[in-house]
Short mmCIF file of N, CA and C in Angstrom, two decimals:
data_model
loop_
_atom_site.label_atom_id
_atom_site.label_comp_id
_atom_site.label_asym_id
_atom_site.label_seq_id
_atom_site.Cartn_x
_atom_site.Cartn_y
_atom_site.Cartn_z
N UNK A 1 185.58 88.30 44.12
CA UNK A 1 184.78 89.51 44.32
C UNK A 1 185.29 90.59 43.36
N UNK A 2 184.36 91.36 42.82
CA UNK A 2 184.70 92.45 41.90
C UNK A 2 185.01 93.70 42.73
N UNK A 3 186.30 93.88 43.05
CA UNK A 3 186.72 94.99 43.91
C UNK A 3 186.42 96.35 43.28
N UNK A 4 186.60 96.45 41.97
CA UNK A 4 186.34 97.73 41.29
C UNK A 4 184.86 98.12 41.45
N UNK A 5 183.96 97.16 41.26
CA UNK A 5 182.53 97.44 41.41
C UNK A 5 182.20 97.80 42.86
N UNK A 6 182.77 97.04 43.81
CA UNK A 6 182.53 97.34 45.23
C UNK A 6 183.00 98.74 45.58
N UNK A 7 184.17 99.14 45.08
CA UNK A 7 184.68 100.49 45.35
C UNK A 7 183.76 101.54 44.74
N UNK A 8 183.26 101.27 43.55
CA UNK A 8 182.32 102.19 42.90
C UNK A 8 181.03 102.29 43.72
N UNK A 9 180.53 101.16 44.22
CA UNK A 9 179.33 101.19 45.06
C UNK A 9 179.59 101.92 46.36
N UNK A 10 180.75 101.73 46.96
CA UNK A 10 181.07 102.46 48.20
C UNK A 10 181.11 103.97 47.95
N UNK A 11 181.65 104.39 46.82
CA UNK A 11 181.63 105.82 46.49
C UNK A 11 180.20 106.31 46.32
N UNK A 12 179.35 105.48 45.71
CA UNK A 12 177.96 105.87 45.54
C UNK A 12 177.24 105.93 46.89
N UNK A 13 177.54 105.02 47.79
CA UNK A 13 176.97 105.07 49.14
C UNK A 13 177.40 106.36 49.82
N UNK A 14 178.69 106.69 49.73
CA UNK A 14 179.18 107.92 50.35
C UNK A 14 178.46 109.14 49.78
N UNK A 15 178.28 109.17 48.47
CA UNK A 15 177.57 110.29 47.84
C UNK A 15 176.13 110.38 48.28
N UNK A 16 175.47 109.24 48.43
CA UNK A 16 174.07 109.23 48.88
C UNK A 16 173.97 109.72 50.32
N UNK A 17 174.89 109.26 51.17
CA UNK A 17 174.90 109.71 52.57
C UNK A 17 175.11 111.22 52.63
N UNK A 18 176.07 111.73 51.86
CA UNK A 18 176.33 113.18 51.85
C UNK A 18 175.11 113.95 51.34
N UNK A 19 174.49 113.46 50.26
CA UNK A 19 173.31 114.13 49.72
C UNK A 19 172.17 114.14 50.73
N UNK A 20 171.93 113.00 51.36
CA UNK A 20 170.86 112.92 52.35
C UNK A 20 171.12 113.89 53.51
N UNK A 21 172.36 113.95 53.94
CA UNK A 21 172.72 114.87 55.03
C UNK A 21 172.45 116.32 54.61
N UNK A 22 172.84 116.67 53.39
CA UNK A 22 172.63 118.02 52.88
C UNK A 22 171.14 118.36 52.83
N UNK A 23 170.32 117.37 52.45
CA UNK A 23 168.87 117.59 52.35
C UNK A 23 168.16 117.51 53.70
N UNK A 24 168.86 117.04 54.73
CA UNK A 24 168.20 116.82 56.02
C UNK A 24 167.29 115.61 56.00
N UNK A 25 167.65 114.61 55.20
CA UNK A 25 166.85 113.41 55.00
C UNK A 25 167.58 112.23 55.65
N UNK A 26 166.84 111.37 56.32
CA UNK A 26 167.42 110.17 56.91
C UNK A 26 167.32 109.00 55.94
N UNK A 27 168.44 108.29 55.76
CA UNK A 27 168.46 107.06 54.98
C UNK A 27 169.21 106.00 55.79
N UNK A 28 168.81 104.75 55.61
CA UNK A 28 169.45 103.61 56.27
C UNK A 28 169.77 102.57 55.22
N UNK A 29 171.00 102.06 55.23
CA UNK A 29 171.31 100.92 54.38
C UNK A 29 170.56 99.71 54.88
N UNK A 30 170.12 98.86 53.97
CA UNK A 30 169.49 97.60 54.32
C UNK A 30 170.10 96.53 53.42
N UNK A 31 169.78 95.29 53.67
CA UNK A 31 170.27 94.21 52.82
C UNK A 31 171.75 93.94 53.00
N UNK A 32 172.37 93.48 51.93
CA UNK A 32 173.76 93.06 51.98
C UNK A 32 174.74 94.15 52.37
N UNK A 33 174.53 95.36 51.88
CA UNK A 33 175.44 96.44 52.26
C UNK A 33 175.30 96.80 53.73
N UNK A 34 174.10 96.72 54.29
CA UNK A 34 173.94 96.97 55.73
C UNK A 34 174.74 95.94 56.52
N UNK A 35 174.68 94.67 56.07
CA UNK A 35 175.46 93.63 56.73
C UNK A 35 176.94 93.96 56.67
N UNK A 36 177.43 94.33 55.49
CA UNK A 36 178.86 94.63 55.36
C UNK A 36 179.27 95.81 56.22
N UNK A 37 178.44 96.83 56.31
CA UNK A 37 178.77 97.97 57.17
C UNK A 37 178.74 97.58 58.64
N UNK A 38 177.89 96.65 59.02
CA UNK A 38 177.89 96.13 60.39
C UNK A 38 179.17 95.35 60.65
N UNK A 39 179.57 94.52 59.70
CA UNK A 39 180.77 93.69 59.85
C UNK A 39 182.06 94.50 59.68
N UNK A 40 181.97 95.62 58.97
CA UNK A 40 183.15 96.47 58.79
C UNK A 40 184.00 96.11 57.60
N UNK A 41 183.47 95.30 56.69
CA UNK A 41 184.22 94.91 55.50
C UNK A 41 183.27 94.45 54.41
N UNK A 42 183.75 94.51 53.19
CA UNK A 42 182.97 94.00 52.05
C UNK A 42 183.16 92.48 52.03
N UNK A 43 182.05 91.75 52.12
CA UNK A 43 182.12 90.29 52.22
C UNK A 43 181.76 89.56 50.93
N UNK A 44 181.08 90.26 50.02
CA UNK A 44 180.63 89.60 48.79
C UNK A 44 180.25 90.65 47.77
N UNK A 45 180.00 90.20 46.54
CA UNK A 45 179.49 91.11 45.51
C UNK A 45 178.05 91.51 45.84
N UNK A 46 177.69 92.71 45.44
CA UNK A 46 176.33 93.22 45.66
C UNK A 46 175.75 93.66 44.33
N UNK A 47 174.54 93.18 44.04
CA UNK A 47 173.87 93.54 42.79
C UNK A 47 173.40 94.98 42.77
N UNK A 48 173.05 95.50 43.96
CA UNK A 48 172.56 96.87 44.04
C UNK A 48 172.78 97.37 45.46
N UNK A 49 172.30 98.58 45.71
CA UNK A 49 172.39 99.20 47.03
C UNK A 49 170.97 99.44 47.49
N UNK A 50 170.61 98.83 48.63
CA UNK A 50 169.25 98.94 49.16
C UNK A 50 169.23 99.89 50.35
N UNK A 51 168.22 100.75 50.36
CA UNK A 51 168.06 101.77 51.40
C UNK A 51 166.63 101.75 51.94
N UNK A 52 166.47 102.30 53.14
CA UNK A 52 165.17 102.71 53.65
C UNK A 52 165.18 104.23 53.70
N UNK A 53 163.99 104.82 53.53
CA UNK A 53 163.80 106.26 53.48
C UNK A 53 162.38 106.58 53.93
N UNK A 54 162.21 107.63 54.71
CA UNK A 54 160.85 108.05 55.08
C UNK A 54 160.11 108.47 53.82
N UNK A 55 158.89 108.03 53.65
CA UNK A 55 158.10 108.31 52.45
C UNK A 55 157.96 109.81 52.21
N UNK A 56 157.81 110.59 53.27
CA UNK A 56 157.66 112.04 53.10
C UNK A 56 158.91 112.70 52.52
N UNK A 57 160.06 112.05 52.68
CA UNK A 57 161.32 112.60 52.17
C UNK A 57 161.62 112.17 50.74
N UNK A 58 160.84 111.25 50.20
CA UNK A 58 161.13 110.69 48.88
C UNK A 58 161.13 111.75 47.77
N UNK A 59 160.16 112.67 47.72
CA UNK A 59 160.20 113.64 46.62
C UNK A 59 161.47 114.49 46.60
N UNK A 60 161.92 114.95 47.75
CA UNK A 60 163.13 115.78 47.80
C UNK A 60 164.35 114.99 47.37
N UNK A 61 164.46 113.75 47.83
CA UNK A 61 165.61 112.94 47.45
C UNK A 61 165.56 112.61 45.96
N UNK A 62 164.40 112.24 45.45
CA UNK A 62 164.27 111.90 44.03
C UNK A 62 164.66 113.09 43.15
N UNK A 63 164.20 114.26 43.51
CA UNK A 63 164.53 115.46 42.73
C UNK A 63 166.03 115.72 42.75
N UNK A 64 166.64 115.60 43.92
CA UNK A 64 168.09 115.85 44.04
C UNK A 64 168.90 114.80 43.27
N UNK A 65 168.50 113.54 43.35
CA UNK A 65 169.22 112.50 42.61
C UNK A 65 169.15 112.76 41.11
N UNK A 66 167.98 113.13 40.63
CA UNK A 66 167.84 113.39 39.20
C UNK A 66 168.67 114.60 38.76
N UNK A 67 168.75 115.62 39.61
CA UNK A 67 169.61 116.77 39.30
C UNK A 67 171.07 116.35 39.17
N UNK A 68 171.46 115.30 39.90
CA UNK A 68 172.84 114.81 39.87
C UNK A 68 173.07 113.75 38.79
N UNK A 69 172.09 113.54 37.93
CA UNK A 69 172.27 112.63 36.80
C UNK A 69 171.79 111.21 37.02
N UNK A 70 171.16 110.94 38.15
CA UNK A 70 170.59 109.61 38.37
C UNK A 70 169.34 109.48 37.51
N UNK A 71 169.11 108.28 36.99
CA UNK A 71 167.96 108.01 36.16
C UNK A 71 166.96 107.12 36.90
N UNK A 72 165.68 107.49 36.92
CA UNK A 72 164.68 106.61 37.53
C UNK A 72 164.61 105.28 36.79
N UNK A 73 164.45 104.21 37.54
CA UNK A 73 164.27 102.87 36.96
C UNK A 73 162.82 102.49 37.20
N UNK A 74 162.06 102.25 36.14
CA UNK A 74 160.65 101.92 36.32
C UNK A 74 160.47 100.53 36.93
N UNK A 75 159.32 100.35 37.55
CA UNK A 75 159.00 99.02 38.03
C UNK A 75 158.36 98.94 39.39
N UNK A 76 158.94 99.57 40.41
CA UNK A 76 158.35 99.40 41.73
C UNK A 76 156.99 100.10 41.83
N UNK A 77 156.11 99.56 42.65
CA UNK A 77 154.81 100.20 42.83
C UNK A 77 154.97 101.61 43.41
N UNK A 78 154.23 102.58 42.87
CA UNK A 78 154.28 103.93 43.43
C UNK A 78 153.91 103.90 44.91
N UNK A 79 154.56 104.71 45.68
CA UNK A 79 154.27 104.76 47.11
C UNK A 79 154.99 103.71 47.91
N UNK A 80 155.72 102.82 47.26
CA UNK A 80 156.44 101.76 47.97
C UNK A 80 157.95 101.95 47.89
N UNK A 81 158.45 102.34 46.72
CA UNK A 81 159.89 102.35 46.52
C UNK A 81 160.26 103.19 45.31
N UNK A 82 161.44 103.79 45.36
CA UNK A 82 162.04 104.45 44.21
C UNK A 82 163.30 103.70 43.84
N UNK A 83 163.50 103.45 42.56
CA UNK A 83 164.73 102.83 42.08
C UNK A 83 165.41 103.81 41.14
N UNK A 84 166.73 103.94 41.29
CA UNK A 84 167.50 104.84 40.45
C UNK A 84 168.77 104.13 40.00
N UNK A 85 169.32 104.58 38.87
CA UNK A 85 170.59 104.05 38.38
C UNK A 85 171.49 105.21 37.99
N UNK A 86 172.78 105.00 38.23
CA UNK A 86 173.80 105.94 37.79
C UNK A 86 175.09 105.17 37.61
N UNK A 87 175.77 105.44 36.51
CA UNK A 87 177.06 104.80 36.23
C UNK A 87 176.97 103.27 36.27
N UNK A 88 175.84 102.73 35.82
CA UNK A 88 175.68 101.29 35.77
C UNK A 88 175.35 100.63 37.10
N UNK A 89 175.09 101.43 38.14
CA UNK A 89 174.76 100.90 39.47
C UNK A 89 173.35 101.31 39.84
N UNK A 90 172.65 100.40 40.52
CA UNK A 90 171.28 100.68 40.94
C UNK A 90 171.20 100.85 42.45
N UNK A 91 170.34 101.76 42.85
CA UNK A 91 169.99 101.95 44.26
C UNK A 91 168.48 101.94 44.37
N UNK A 92 167.98 101.25 45.40
CA UNK A 92 166.54 101.17 45.66
C UNK A 92 166.26 101.80 47.01
N UNK A 93 165.28 102.67 47.05
CA UNK A 93 164.89 103.36 48.27
C UNK A 93 163.47 102.93 48.64
N UNK A 94 163.35 102.07 49.63
CA UNK A 94 162.04 101.58 50.09
C UNK A 94 161.51 102.55 51.14
N UNK A 95 160.24 102.91 51.01
CA UNK A 95 159.64 103.93 51.85
C UNK A 95 159.17 103.37 53.19
N UNK A 96 159.38 104.18 54.22
CA UNK A 96 158.90 103.89 55.57
C UNK A 96 157.90 104.95 55.98
N UNK A 97 157.06 104.56 56.92
CA UNK A 97 156.11 105.50 57.52
C UNK A 97 155.97 105.11 58.98
N UNK A 98 155.18 105.85 59.71
CA UNK A 98 154.84 105.51 61.10
C UNK A 98 153.33 105.39 61.22
N UNK A 99 152.89 104.45 62.04
CA UNK A 99 151.44 104.33 62.26
C UNK A 99 151.04 105.21 63.44
N UNK A 100 149.77 105.17 63.80
CA UNK A 100 149.25 106.01 64.88
C UNK A 100 149.93 105.74 66.21
N UNK A 101 150.50 104.54 66.38
CA UNK A 101 151.21 104.20 67.62
C UNK A 101 152.69 104.51 67.55
N UNK A 102 153.15 105.10 66.43
CA UNK A 102 154.55 105.47 66.29
C UNK A 102 155.46 104.36 65.79
N UNK A 103 154.88 103.20 65.46
CA UNK A 103 155.70 102.09 64.95
C UNK A 103 156.12 102.36 63.51
N UNK A 104 157.30 101.90 63.14
CA UNK A 104 157.77 102.01 61.77
C UNK A 104 157.03 100.95 60.95
N UNK A 105 156.40 101.41 59.86
CA UNK A 105 155.57 100.51 59.05
C UNK A 105 155.93 100.65 57.57
N UNK A 106 155.50 99.66 56.79
CA UNK A 106 155.60 99.72 55.34
C UNK A 106 154.72 100.88 54.87
N UNK A 107 155.27 101.73 54.01
CA UNK A 107 154.55 102.95 53.62
C UNK A 107 153.54 102.75 52.51
N UNK A 108 153.75 101.79 51.63
CA UNK A 108 152.84 101.65 50.50
C UNK A 108 152.80 100.24 49.97
N UNK A 109 152.02 100.08 48.92
CA UNK A 109 151.91 98.77 48.30
C UNK A 109 150.97 97.86 49.05
N UNK A 110 151.05 96.57 48.72
CA UNK A 110 150.14 95.58 49.31
C UNK A 110 150.24 95.49 50.83
N UNK A 111 151.42 95.76 51.37
CA UNK A 111 151.62 95.60 52.82
C UNK A 111 151.62 96.94 53.57
N UNK A 112 151.09 97.98 52.95
CA UNK A 112 151.06 99.30 53.59
C UNK A 112 150.48 99.19 55.00
N UNK A 113 151.15 99.80 55.95
CA UNK A 113 150.70 99.79 57.33
C UNK A 113 151.20 98.62 58.14
N UNK A 114 151.85 97.65 57.50
CA UNK A 114 152.39 96.48 58.22
C UNK A 114 153.64 96.91 58.98
N UNK A 115 153.71 96.63 60.27
CA UNK A 115 154.89 97.05 61.04
C UNK A 115 156.15 96.29 60.62
N UNK A 116 157.24 97.03 60.56
CA UNK A 116 158.55 96.42 60.42
C UNK A 116 158.98 95.94 61.80
N UNK A 117 159.97 95.07 61.90
CA UNK A 117 160.41 94.58 63.22
C UNK A 117 160.85 95.72 64.14
N UNK A 118 160.50 95.57 65.40
CA UNK A 118 160.85 96.55 66.44
C UNK A 118 162.37 96.75 66.49
N UNK A 119 162.79 97.99 66.63
CA UNK A 119 164.21 98.31 66.78
C UNK A 119 164.99 98.35 65.48
N UNK A 120 164.31 98.27 64.36
CA UNK A 120 164.98 98.18 63.07
C UNK A 120 165.94 99.34 62.81
N UNK A 121 165.57 100.53 63.22
CA UNK A 121 166.36 101.72 62.90
C UNK A 121 167.22 102.18 64.07
N UNK A 122 167.36 101.35 65.09
CA UNK A 122 168.04 101.76 66.32
C UNK A 122 169.52 101.39 66.38
N UNK A 123 170.07 100.81 65.35
CA UNK A 123 171.47 100.37 65.37
C UNK A 123 172.42 101.57 65.33
N UNK A 124 173.59 101.38 65.91
CA UNK A 124 174.63 102.39 65.75
C UNK A 124 175.05 102.37 64.28
N UNK A 125 175.54 103.49 63.76
CA UNK A 125 175.96 103.49 62.35
C UNK A 125 177.02 102.42 62.09
N UNK A 126 176.95 101.87 60.89
CA UNK A 126 177.96 100.92 60.47
C UNK A 126 179.11 101.66 59.83
N UNK A 127 180.17 100.89 59.54
CA UNK A 127 181.37 101.55 59.01
C UNK A 127 182.19 100.58 58.17
N UNK A 128 182.68 101.08 57.07
CA UNK A 128 183.71 100.40 56.29
C UNK A 128 184.79 101.44 56.07
N UNK A 129 185.97 101.18 56.62
CA UNK A 129 187.03 102.18 56.57
C UNK A 129 186.58 103.43 57.29
N UNK A 130 186.71 104.57 56.64
CA UNK A 130 186.29 105.84 57.24
C UNK A 130 184.83 106.19 56.94
N UNK A 131 184.20 105.40 56.08
CA UNK A 131 182.82 105.69 55.67
C UNK A 131 181.84 105.13 56.69
N UNK A 132 181.04 106.02 57.27
CA UNK A 132 180.00 105.63 58.23
C UNK A 132 178.64 105.83 57.58
N UNK A 133 177.70 104.95 57.96
CA UNK A 133 176.37 105.04 57.39
C UNK A 133 175.36 104.42 58.36
N UNK A 134 174.19 105.04 58.46
CA UNK A 134 173.11 104.45 59.24
C UNK A 134 172.71 103.13 58.58
N UNK A 135 172.47 102.11 59.41
CA UNK A 135 172.14 100.77 58.91
C UNK A 135 170.95 100.22 59.69
N UNK A 136 170.32 99.24 59.08
CA UNK A 136 169.29 98.46 59.77
C UNK A 136 169.99 97.57 60.79
N UNK A 137 169.39 97.43 61.95
CA UNK A 137 169.93 96.58 63.02
C UNK A 137 170.26 95.19 62.49
N UNK A 138 171.40 94.66 62.92
CA UNK A 138 171.81 93.31 62.49
C UNK A 138 170.78 92.26 62.88
N UNK A 139 170.23 92.37 64.07
CA UNK A 139 169.21 91.39 64.49
C UNK A 139 167.98 91.46 63.58
N UNK A 140 167.60 92.66 63.19
CA UNK A 140 166.46 92.81 62.30
C UNK A 140 166.81 92.35 60.89
N UNK A 141 168.06 92.58 60.45
CA UNK A 141 168.48 92.06 59.15
C UNK A 141 168.28 90.54 59.11
N UNK A 142 168.68 89.87 60.18
CA UNK A 142 168.50 88.42 60.26
C UNK A 142 167.02 88.07 60.19
N UNK A 143 166.21 88.77 60.97
CA UNK A 143 164.77 88.48 60.97
C UNK A 143 164.17 88.67 59.58
N UNK A 144 164.53 89.76 58.91
CA UNK A 144 163.98 90.02 57.57
C UNK A 144 164.43 88.92 56.60
N UNK A 145 165.70 88.54 56.66
CA UNK A 145 166.20 87.50 55.75
C UNK A 145 165.54 86.14 56.03
N UNK A 146 165.26 85.88 57.31
CA UNK A 146 164.58 84.62 57.66
C UNK A 146 163.11 84.64 57.27
N UNK A 147 162.46 85.77 57.46
CA UNK A 147 161.01 85.83 57.33
C UNK A 147 160.52 86.18 55.92
N UNK A 148 161.36 86.73 55.06
CA UNK A 148 160.89 87.12 53.73
C UNK A 148 160.17 85.97 53.02
N UNK A 149 160.71 84.73 53.02
CA UNK A 149 159.97 83.65 52.34
C UNK A 149 158.64 83.30 53.03
N UNK A 150 158.54 83.61 54.30
CA UNK A 150 157.29 83.36 55.03
C UNK A 150 156.30 84.48 54.71
N UNK A 151 156.77 85.73 54.77
CA UNK A 151 155.91 86.87 54.50
C UNK A 151 155.45 86.88 53.05
N UNK A 152 156.34 86.50 52.14
CA UNK A 152 156.04 86.53 50.72
C UNK A 152 156.56 85.23 50.08
N UNK A 153 155.73 84.19 50.04
CA UNK A 153 156.18 82.90 49.50
C UNK A 153 156.70 82.96 48.06
N UNK A 154 156.39 84.01 47.34
CA UNK A 154 156.91 84.15 45.98
C UNK A 154 158.39 84.53 45.97
N UNK A 155 158.92 84.85 47.16
CA UNK A 155 160.33 85.23 47.26
C UNK A 155 161.08 84.23 48.14
N UNK A 156 161.49 83.10 47.59
CA UNK A 156 162.20 82.10 48.39
C UNK A 156 163.55 82.63 48.88
N UNK A 157 164.04 82.03 49.95
CA UNK A 157 165.34 82.43 50.48
C UNK A 157 166.43 82.08 49.47
N UNK A 158 167.28 83.04 49.24
CA UNK A 158 168.41 82.86 48.33
C UNK A 158 169.61 82.35 49.13
N UNK A 159 170.53 81.67 48.45
CA UNK A 159 171.71 81.15 49.15
C UNK A 159 172.49 82.28 49.79
N UNK A 160 172.57 83.45 49.15
CA UNK A 160 173.32 84.55 49.75
C UNK A 160 172.64 85.02 51.05
N UNK A 161 171.31 84.91 51.14
CA UNK A 161 170.63 85.29 52.38
C UNK A 161 170.99 84.33 53.51
N UNK A 162 171.02 83.04 53.21
CA UNK A 162 171.41 82.05 54.22
C UNK A 162 172.85 82.29 54.68
N UNK A 163 173.73 82.60 53.74
CA UNK A 163 175.13 82.89 54.09
C UNK A 163 175.23 84.16 54.91
N UNK A 164 174.43 85.18 54.57
CA UNK A 164 174.43 86.43 55.34
C UNK A 164 173.96 86.19 56.77
N UNK A 165 172.94 85.36 56.94
CA UNK A 165 172.45 85.04 58.29
C UNK A 165 173.57 84.42 59.12
N UNK A 166 174.31 83.49 58.54
CA UNK A 166 175.42 82.85 59.26
C UNK A 166 176.46 83.90 59.65
N UNK A 167 176.83 84.78 58.73
CA UNK A 167 177.83 85.83 59.02
C UNK A 167 177.36 86.75 60.14
N UNK A 168 176.10 87.19 60.05
CA UNK A 168 175.58 88.12 61.05
C UNK A 168 175.48 87.45 62.42
N UNK A 169 174.99 86.22 62.47
CA UNK A 169 174.89 85.53 63.76
C UNK A 169 176.26 85.32 64.38
N UNK A 170 177.25 84.97 63.57
CA UNK A 170 178.61 84.78 64.10
C UNK A 170 179.15 86.10 64.66
N UNK A 171 178.91 87.20 63.96
CA UNK A 171 179.38 88.49 64.44
C UNK A 171 178.66 88.91 65.72
N UNK A 172 177.36 88.64 65.80
CA UNK A 172 176.61 89.00 67.00
C UNK A 172 177.07 88.18 68.20
N UNK A 173 177.53 86.95 67.96
CA UNK A 173 178.04 86.11 69.03
C UNK A 173 179.46 86.48 69.45
N UNK A 174 180.16 87.28 68.64
CA UNK A 174 181.53 87.66 68.95
C UNK A 174 181.54 88.70 70.07
N UNK A 175 182.56 88.70 70.90
CA UNK A 175 182.66 89.69 71.97
C UNK A 175 182.60 91.11 71.41
N UNK A 176 181.79 91.94 72.05
CA UNK A 176 181.72 93.36 71.67
C UNK A 176 180.73 93.71 70.58
N UNK A 177 180.17 92.73 69.87
CA UNK A 177 179.24 93.03 68.77
C UNK A 177 177.80 92.70 69.11
N UNK A 178 177.52 92.08 70.22
CA UNK A 178 176.21 91.54 70.52
C UNK A 178 175.07 92.53 70.59
N UNK A 179 175.34 93.82 70.52
CA UNK A 179 174.26 94.79 70.65
C UNK A 179 173.65 95.19 69.32
N UNK A 180 174.13 94.62 68.19
CA UNK A 180 173.68 95.05 66.86
C UNK A 180 172.32 94.64 66.58
#
């Protein structure tokens, strides 16, 4: 594992959490970093840092990140996600919205209005060392990793996703962690 890169990503996570707090914006880690914050340790290398963000908060966060020297990365469909890079690290902010029934849904793109799994944002904050961060529920992380190839056949399950599922299930089965 590249400890120097992981430490750099953890500093970037801390900075993003602090910035979001200053702006009054909610962000949740998702993907591999959410798993690591649930487990309380860095378990593997991470290519990027994945977040969820309310779509209405995206303009304020994007403006603040750019003021701090983050560069937009082109590619994601507008209304679905913002990607930024700084110091050779990428962060992706996928937009959330709520439907008329109050369910958390995909905010844009082809799947706009599609509900995310129930309870996704209800997890207690995760932690690595002294750094705390809101995370996607471990049970929902498992569901997303299992269902992504079903929801989008163009995105087959990666070996790291299968390994993450095993880690998360083992942790959920451990005494004291079953509520994640």
